[in-house]
mmCIF file with all atom_site columns, C-alpha atoms in Angstrom:
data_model
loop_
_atom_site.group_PDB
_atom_site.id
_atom_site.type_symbol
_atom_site.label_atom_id
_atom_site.label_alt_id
_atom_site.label_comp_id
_atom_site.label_asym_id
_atom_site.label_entity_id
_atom_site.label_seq_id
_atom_site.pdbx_PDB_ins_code
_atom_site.Cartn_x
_atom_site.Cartn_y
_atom_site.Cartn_z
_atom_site.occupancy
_atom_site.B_iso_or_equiv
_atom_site.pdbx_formal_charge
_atom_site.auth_seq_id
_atom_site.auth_comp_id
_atom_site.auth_asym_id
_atom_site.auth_atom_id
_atom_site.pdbx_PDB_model_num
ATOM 1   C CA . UNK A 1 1   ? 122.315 93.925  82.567  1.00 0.00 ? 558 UNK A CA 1
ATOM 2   C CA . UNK A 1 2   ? 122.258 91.303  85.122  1.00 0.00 ? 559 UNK A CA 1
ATOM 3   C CA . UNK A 1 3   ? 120.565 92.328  88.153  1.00 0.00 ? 560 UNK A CA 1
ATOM 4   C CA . UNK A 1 4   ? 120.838 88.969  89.820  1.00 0.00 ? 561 UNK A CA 1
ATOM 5   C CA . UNK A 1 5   ? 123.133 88.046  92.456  1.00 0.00 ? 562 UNK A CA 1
ATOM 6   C CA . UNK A 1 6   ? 123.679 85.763  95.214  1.00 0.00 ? 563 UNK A CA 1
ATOM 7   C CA . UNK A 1 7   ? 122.560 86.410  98.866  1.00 0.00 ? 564 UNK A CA 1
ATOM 8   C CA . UNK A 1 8   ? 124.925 85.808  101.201 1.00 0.00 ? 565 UNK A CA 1
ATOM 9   C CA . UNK A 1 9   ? 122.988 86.860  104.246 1.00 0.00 ? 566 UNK A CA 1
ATOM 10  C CA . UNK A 1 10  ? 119.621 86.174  105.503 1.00 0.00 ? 567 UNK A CA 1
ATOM 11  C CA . UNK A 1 11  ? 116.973 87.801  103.733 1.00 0.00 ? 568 UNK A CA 1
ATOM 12  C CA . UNK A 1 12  ? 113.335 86.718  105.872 1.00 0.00 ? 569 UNK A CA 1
ATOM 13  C CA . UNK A 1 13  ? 111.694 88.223  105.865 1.00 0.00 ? 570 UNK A CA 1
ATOM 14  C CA . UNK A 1 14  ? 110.845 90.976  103.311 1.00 0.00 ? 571 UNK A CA 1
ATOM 15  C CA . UNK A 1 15  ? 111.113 94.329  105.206 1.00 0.00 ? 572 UNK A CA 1
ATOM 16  C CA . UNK A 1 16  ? 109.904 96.127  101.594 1.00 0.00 ? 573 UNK A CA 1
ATOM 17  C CA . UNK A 1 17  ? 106.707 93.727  101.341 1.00 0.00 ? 574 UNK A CA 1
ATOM 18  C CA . UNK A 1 18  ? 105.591 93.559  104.858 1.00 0.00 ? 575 UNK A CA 1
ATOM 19  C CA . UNK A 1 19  ? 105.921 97.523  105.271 1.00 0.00 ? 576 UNK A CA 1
ATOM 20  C CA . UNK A 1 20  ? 103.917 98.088  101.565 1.00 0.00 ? 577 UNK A CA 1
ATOM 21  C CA . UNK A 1 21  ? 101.560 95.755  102.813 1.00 0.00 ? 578 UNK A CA 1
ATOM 22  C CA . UNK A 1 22  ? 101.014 97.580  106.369 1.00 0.00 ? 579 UNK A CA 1
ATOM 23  C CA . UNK A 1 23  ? 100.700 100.857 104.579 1.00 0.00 ? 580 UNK A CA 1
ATOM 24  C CA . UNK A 1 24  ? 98.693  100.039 101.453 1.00 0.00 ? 581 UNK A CA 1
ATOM 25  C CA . UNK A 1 25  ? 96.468  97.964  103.496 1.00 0.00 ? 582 UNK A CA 1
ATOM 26  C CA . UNK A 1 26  ? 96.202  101.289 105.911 1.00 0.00 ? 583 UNK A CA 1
ATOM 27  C CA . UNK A 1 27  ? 95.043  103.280 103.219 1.00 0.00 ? 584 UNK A CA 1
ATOM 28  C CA . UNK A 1 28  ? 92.638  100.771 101.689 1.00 0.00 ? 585 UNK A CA 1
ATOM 29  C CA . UNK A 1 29  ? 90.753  100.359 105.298 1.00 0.00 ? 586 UNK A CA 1
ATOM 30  C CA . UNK A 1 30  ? 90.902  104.261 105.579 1.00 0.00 ? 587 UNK A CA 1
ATOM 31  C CA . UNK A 1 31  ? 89.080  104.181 102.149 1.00 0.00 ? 588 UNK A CA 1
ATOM 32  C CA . UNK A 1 32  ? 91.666  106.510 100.528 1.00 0.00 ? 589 UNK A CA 1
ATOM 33  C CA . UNK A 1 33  ? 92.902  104.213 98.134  1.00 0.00 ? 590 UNK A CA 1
ATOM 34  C CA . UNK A 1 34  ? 90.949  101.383 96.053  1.00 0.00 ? 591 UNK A CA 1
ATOM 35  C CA . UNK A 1 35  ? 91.738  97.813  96.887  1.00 0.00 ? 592 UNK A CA 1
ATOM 36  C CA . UNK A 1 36  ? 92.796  96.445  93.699  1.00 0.00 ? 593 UNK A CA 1
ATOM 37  C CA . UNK A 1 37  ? 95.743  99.505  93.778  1.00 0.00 ? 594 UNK A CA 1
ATOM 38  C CA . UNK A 1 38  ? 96.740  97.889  96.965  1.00 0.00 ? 595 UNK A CA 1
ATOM 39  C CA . UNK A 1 39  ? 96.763  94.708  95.652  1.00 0.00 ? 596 UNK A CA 1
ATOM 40  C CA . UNK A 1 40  ? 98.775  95.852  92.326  1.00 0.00 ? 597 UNK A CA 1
ATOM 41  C CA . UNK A 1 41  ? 101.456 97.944  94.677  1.00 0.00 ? 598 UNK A CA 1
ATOM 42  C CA . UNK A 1 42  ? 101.855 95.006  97.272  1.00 0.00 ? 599 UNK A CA 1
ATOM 43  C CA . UNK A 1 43  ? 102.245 92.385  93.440  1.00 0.00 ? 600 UNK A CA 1
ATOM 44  C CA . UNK A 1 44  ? 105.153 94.858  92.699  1.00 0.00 ? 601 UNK A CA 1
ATOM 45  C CA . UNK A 1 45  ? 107.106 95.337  95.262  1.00 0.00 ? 602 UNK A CA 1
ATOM 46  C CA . UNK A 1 46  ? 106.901 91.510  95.776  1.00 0.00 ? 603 UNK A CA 1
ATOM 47  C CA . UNK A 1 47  ? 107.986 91.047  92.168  1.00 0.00 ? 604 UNK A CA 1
ATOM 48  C CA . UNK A 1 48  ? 110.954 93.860  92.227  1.00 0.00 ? 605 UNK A CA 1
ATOM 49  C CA . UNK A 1 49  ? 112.549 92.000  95.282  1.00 0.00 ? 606 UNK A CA 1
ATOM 50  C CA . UNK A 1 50  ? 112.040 89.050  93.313  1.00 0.00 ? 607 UNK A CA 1
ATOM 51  C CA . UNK A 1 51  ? 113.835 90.731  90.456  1.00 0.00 ? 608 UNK A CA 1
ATOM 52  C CA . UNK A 1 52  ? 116.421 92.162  92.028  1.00 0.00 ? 609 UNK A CA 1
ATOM 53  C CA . UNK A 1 53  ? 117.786 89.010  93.160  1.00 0.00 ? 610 UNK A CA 1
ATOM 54  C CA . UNK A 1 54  ? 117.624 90.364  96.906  1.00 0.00 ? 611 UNK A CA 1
ATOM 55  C CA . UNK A 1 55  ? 114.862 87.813  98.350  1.00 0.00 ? 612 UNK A CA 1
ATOM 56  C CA . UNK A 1 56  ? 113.646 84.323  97.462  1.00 0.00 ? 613 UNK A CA 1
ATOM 57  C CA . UNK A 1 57  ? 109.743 83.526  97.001  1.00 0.00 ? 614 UNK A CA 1
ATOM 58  C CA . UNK A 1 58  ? 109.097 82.404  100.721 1.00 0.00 ? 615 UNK A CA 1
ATOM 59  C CA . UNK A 1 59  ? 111.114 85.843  101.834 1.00 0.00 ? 616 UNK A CA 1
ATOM 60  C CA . UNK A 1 60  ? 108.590 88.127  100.125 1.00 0.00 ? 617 UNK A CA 1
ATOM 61  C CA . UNK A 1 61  ? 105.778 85.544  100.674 1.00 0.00 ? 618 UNK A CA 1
ATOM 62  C CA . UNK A 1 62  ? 106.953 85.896  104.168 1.00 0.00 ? 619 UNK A CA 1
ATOM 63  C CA . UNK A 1 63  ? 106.822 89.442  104.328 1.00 0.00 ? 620 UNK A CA 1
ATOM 64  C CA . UNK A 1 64  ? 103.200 89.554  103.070 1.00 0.00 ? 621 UNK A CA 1
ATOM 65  C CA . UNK A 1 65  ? 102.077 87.476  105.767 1.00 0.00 ? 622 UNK A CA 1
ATOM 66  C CA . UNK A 1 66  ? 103.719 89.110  109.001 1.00 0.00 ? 623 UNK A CA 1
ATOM 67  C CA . UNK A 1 67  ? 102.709 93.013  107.479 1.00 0.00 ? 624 UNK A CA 1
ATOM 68  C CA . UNK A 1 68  ? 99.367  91.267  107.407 1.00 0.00 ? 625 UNK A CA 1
ATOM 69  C CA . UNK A 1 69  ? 99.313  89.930  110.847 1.00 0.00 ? 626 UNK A CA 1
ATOM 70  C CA . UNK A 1 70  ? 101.146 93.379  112.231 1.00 0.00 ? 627 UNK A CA 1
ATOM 71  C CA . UNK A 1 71  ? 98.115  95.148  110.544 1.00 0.00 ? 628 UNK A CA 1
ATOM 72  C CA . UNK A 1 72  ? 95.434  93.033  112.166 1.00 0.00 ? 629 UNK A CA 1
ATOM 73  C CA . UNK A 1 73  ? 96.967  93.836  115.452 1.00 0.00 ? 630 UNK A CA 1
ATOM 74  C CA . UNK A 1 74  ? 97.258  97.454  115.002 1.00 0.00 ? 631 UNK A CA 1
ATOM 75  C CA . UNK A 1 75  ? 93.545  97.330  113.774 1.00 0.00 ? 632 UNK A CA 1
ATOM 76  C CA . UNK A 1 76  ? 92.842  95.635  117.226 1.00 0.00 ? 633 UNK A CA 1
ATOM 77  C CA . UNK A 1 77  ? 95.055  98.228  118.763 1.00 0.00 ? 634 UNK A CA 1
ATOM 78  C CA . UNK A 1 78  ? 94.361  101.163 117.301 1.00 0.00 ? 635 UNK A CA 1
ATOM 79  C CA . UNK A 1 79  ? 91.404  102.301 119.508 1.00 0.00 ? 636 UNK A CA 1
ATOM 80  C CA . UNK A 1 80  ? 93.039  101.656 122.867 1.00 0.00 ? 637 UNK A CA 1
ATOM 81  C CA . UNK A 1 81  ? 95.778  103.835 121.881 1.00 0.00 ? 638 UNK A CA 1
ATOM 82  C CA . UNK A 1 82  ? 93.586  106.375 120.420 1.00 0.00 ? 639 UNK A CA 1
ATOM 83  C CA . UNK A 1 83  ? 91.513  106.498 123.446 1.00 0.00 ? 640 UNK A CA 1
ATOM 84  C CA . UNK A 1 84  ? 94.632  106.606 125.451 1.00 0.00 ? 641 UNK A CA 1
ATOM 85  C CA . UNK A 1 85  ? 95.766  109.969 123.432 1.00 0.00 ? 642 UNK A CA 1
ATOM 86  C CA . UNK A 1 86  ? 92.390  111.286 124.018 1.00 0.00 ? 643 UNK A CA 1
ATOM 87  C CA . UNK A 1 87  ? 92.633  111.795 127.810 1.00 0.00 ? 644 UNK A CA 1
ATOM 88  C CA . UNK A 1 88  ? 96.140  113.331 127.861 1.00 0.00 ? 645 UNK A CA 1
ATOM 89  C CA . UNK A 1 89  ? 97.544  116.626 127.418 1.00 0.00 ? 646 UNK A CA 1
ATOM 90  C CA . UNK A 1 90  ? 99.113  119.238 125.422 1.00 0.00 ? 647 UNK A CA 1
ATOM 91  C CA . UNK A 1 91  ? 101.849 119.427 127.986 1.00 0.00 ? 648 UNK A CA 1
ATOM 92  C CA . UNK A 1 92  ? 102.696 115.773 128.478 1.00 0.00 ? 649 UNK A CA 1
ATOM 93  C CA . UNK A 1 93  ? 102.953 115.327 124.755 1.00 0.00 ? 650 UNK A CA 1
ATOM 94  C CA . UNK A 1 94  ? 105.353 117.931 124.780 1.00 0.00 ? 651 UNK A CA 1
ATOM 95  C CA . UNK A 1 95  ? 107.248 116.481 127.432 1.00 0.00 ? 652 UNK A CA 1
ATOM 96  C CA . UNK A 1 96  ? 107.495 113.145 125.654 1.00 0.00 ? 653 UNK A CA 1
ATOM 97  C CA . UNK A 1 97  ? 108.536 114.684 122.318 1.00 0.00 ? 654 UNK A CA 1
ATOM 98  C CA . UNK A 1 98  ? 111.272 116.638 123.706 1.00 0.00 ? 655 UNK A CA 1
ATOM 99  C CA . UNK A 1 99  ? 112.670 114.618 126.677 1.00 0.00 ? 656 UNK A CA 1
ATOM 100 C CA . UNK A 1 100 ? 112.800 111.156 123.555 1.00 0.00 ? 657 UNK A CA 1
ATOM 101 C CA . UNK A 1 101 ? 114.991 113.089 121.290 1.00 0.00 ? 658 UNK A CA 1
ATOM 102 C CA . UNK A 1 102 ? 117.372 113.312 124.594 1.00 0.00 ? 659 UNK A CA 1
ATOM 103 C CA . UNK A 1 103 ? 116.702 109.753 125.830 1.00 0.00 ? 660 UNK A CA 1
#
């Protein structure tokens, strides 16, 4: 099998590492999941995109780094939008859920 192939479009960065590497690292700081499974999940995913001929190094190298900088942010985020959430209502949220879908 040859699983190789050329890439004829632009491939930076890696969508599939930077959103393993949000998530996993999500779950690590949550302390549902160990961080040397993180590490091993983010290592694969790198490597498959490797393998599969769809990204170059820098591409998935890429990818780690911006899903790393996206997830300090939403760390820094994360309690201004929870406290946000805490001091609305039932009703708005159902507002917002119905009238996006329509939007």
């Amino acid at each position: 099998i040859n699983v190789y192939r050329e890439l004829d479009t632009s491939s930076f960065p890696s969508g599939h590492t930077g959103t393993a590497t949000i998530f996993w690292t999500t779950l690590t700081t949550l302390s549902r999941i160990p961080l040397a499974v993180t590490v091993c999940v983010i290592f694969l995913v790198m490597m498959s995109r490797l393998y599969l001929g769809v990204h170059y190094v820098g591409d998935v190298i890429g990818g780690l780094i911006i899903g790393l900088i996206l997830f300090k942010i939403y760390l820094k985020l994360w309690p201004i939008v929870l406290q946000w959430f805490r001091g609305r209502t039932f009703k708005l949220f159902s507002v917002l859920s119905l009238s996006t879908p329509i939007a």
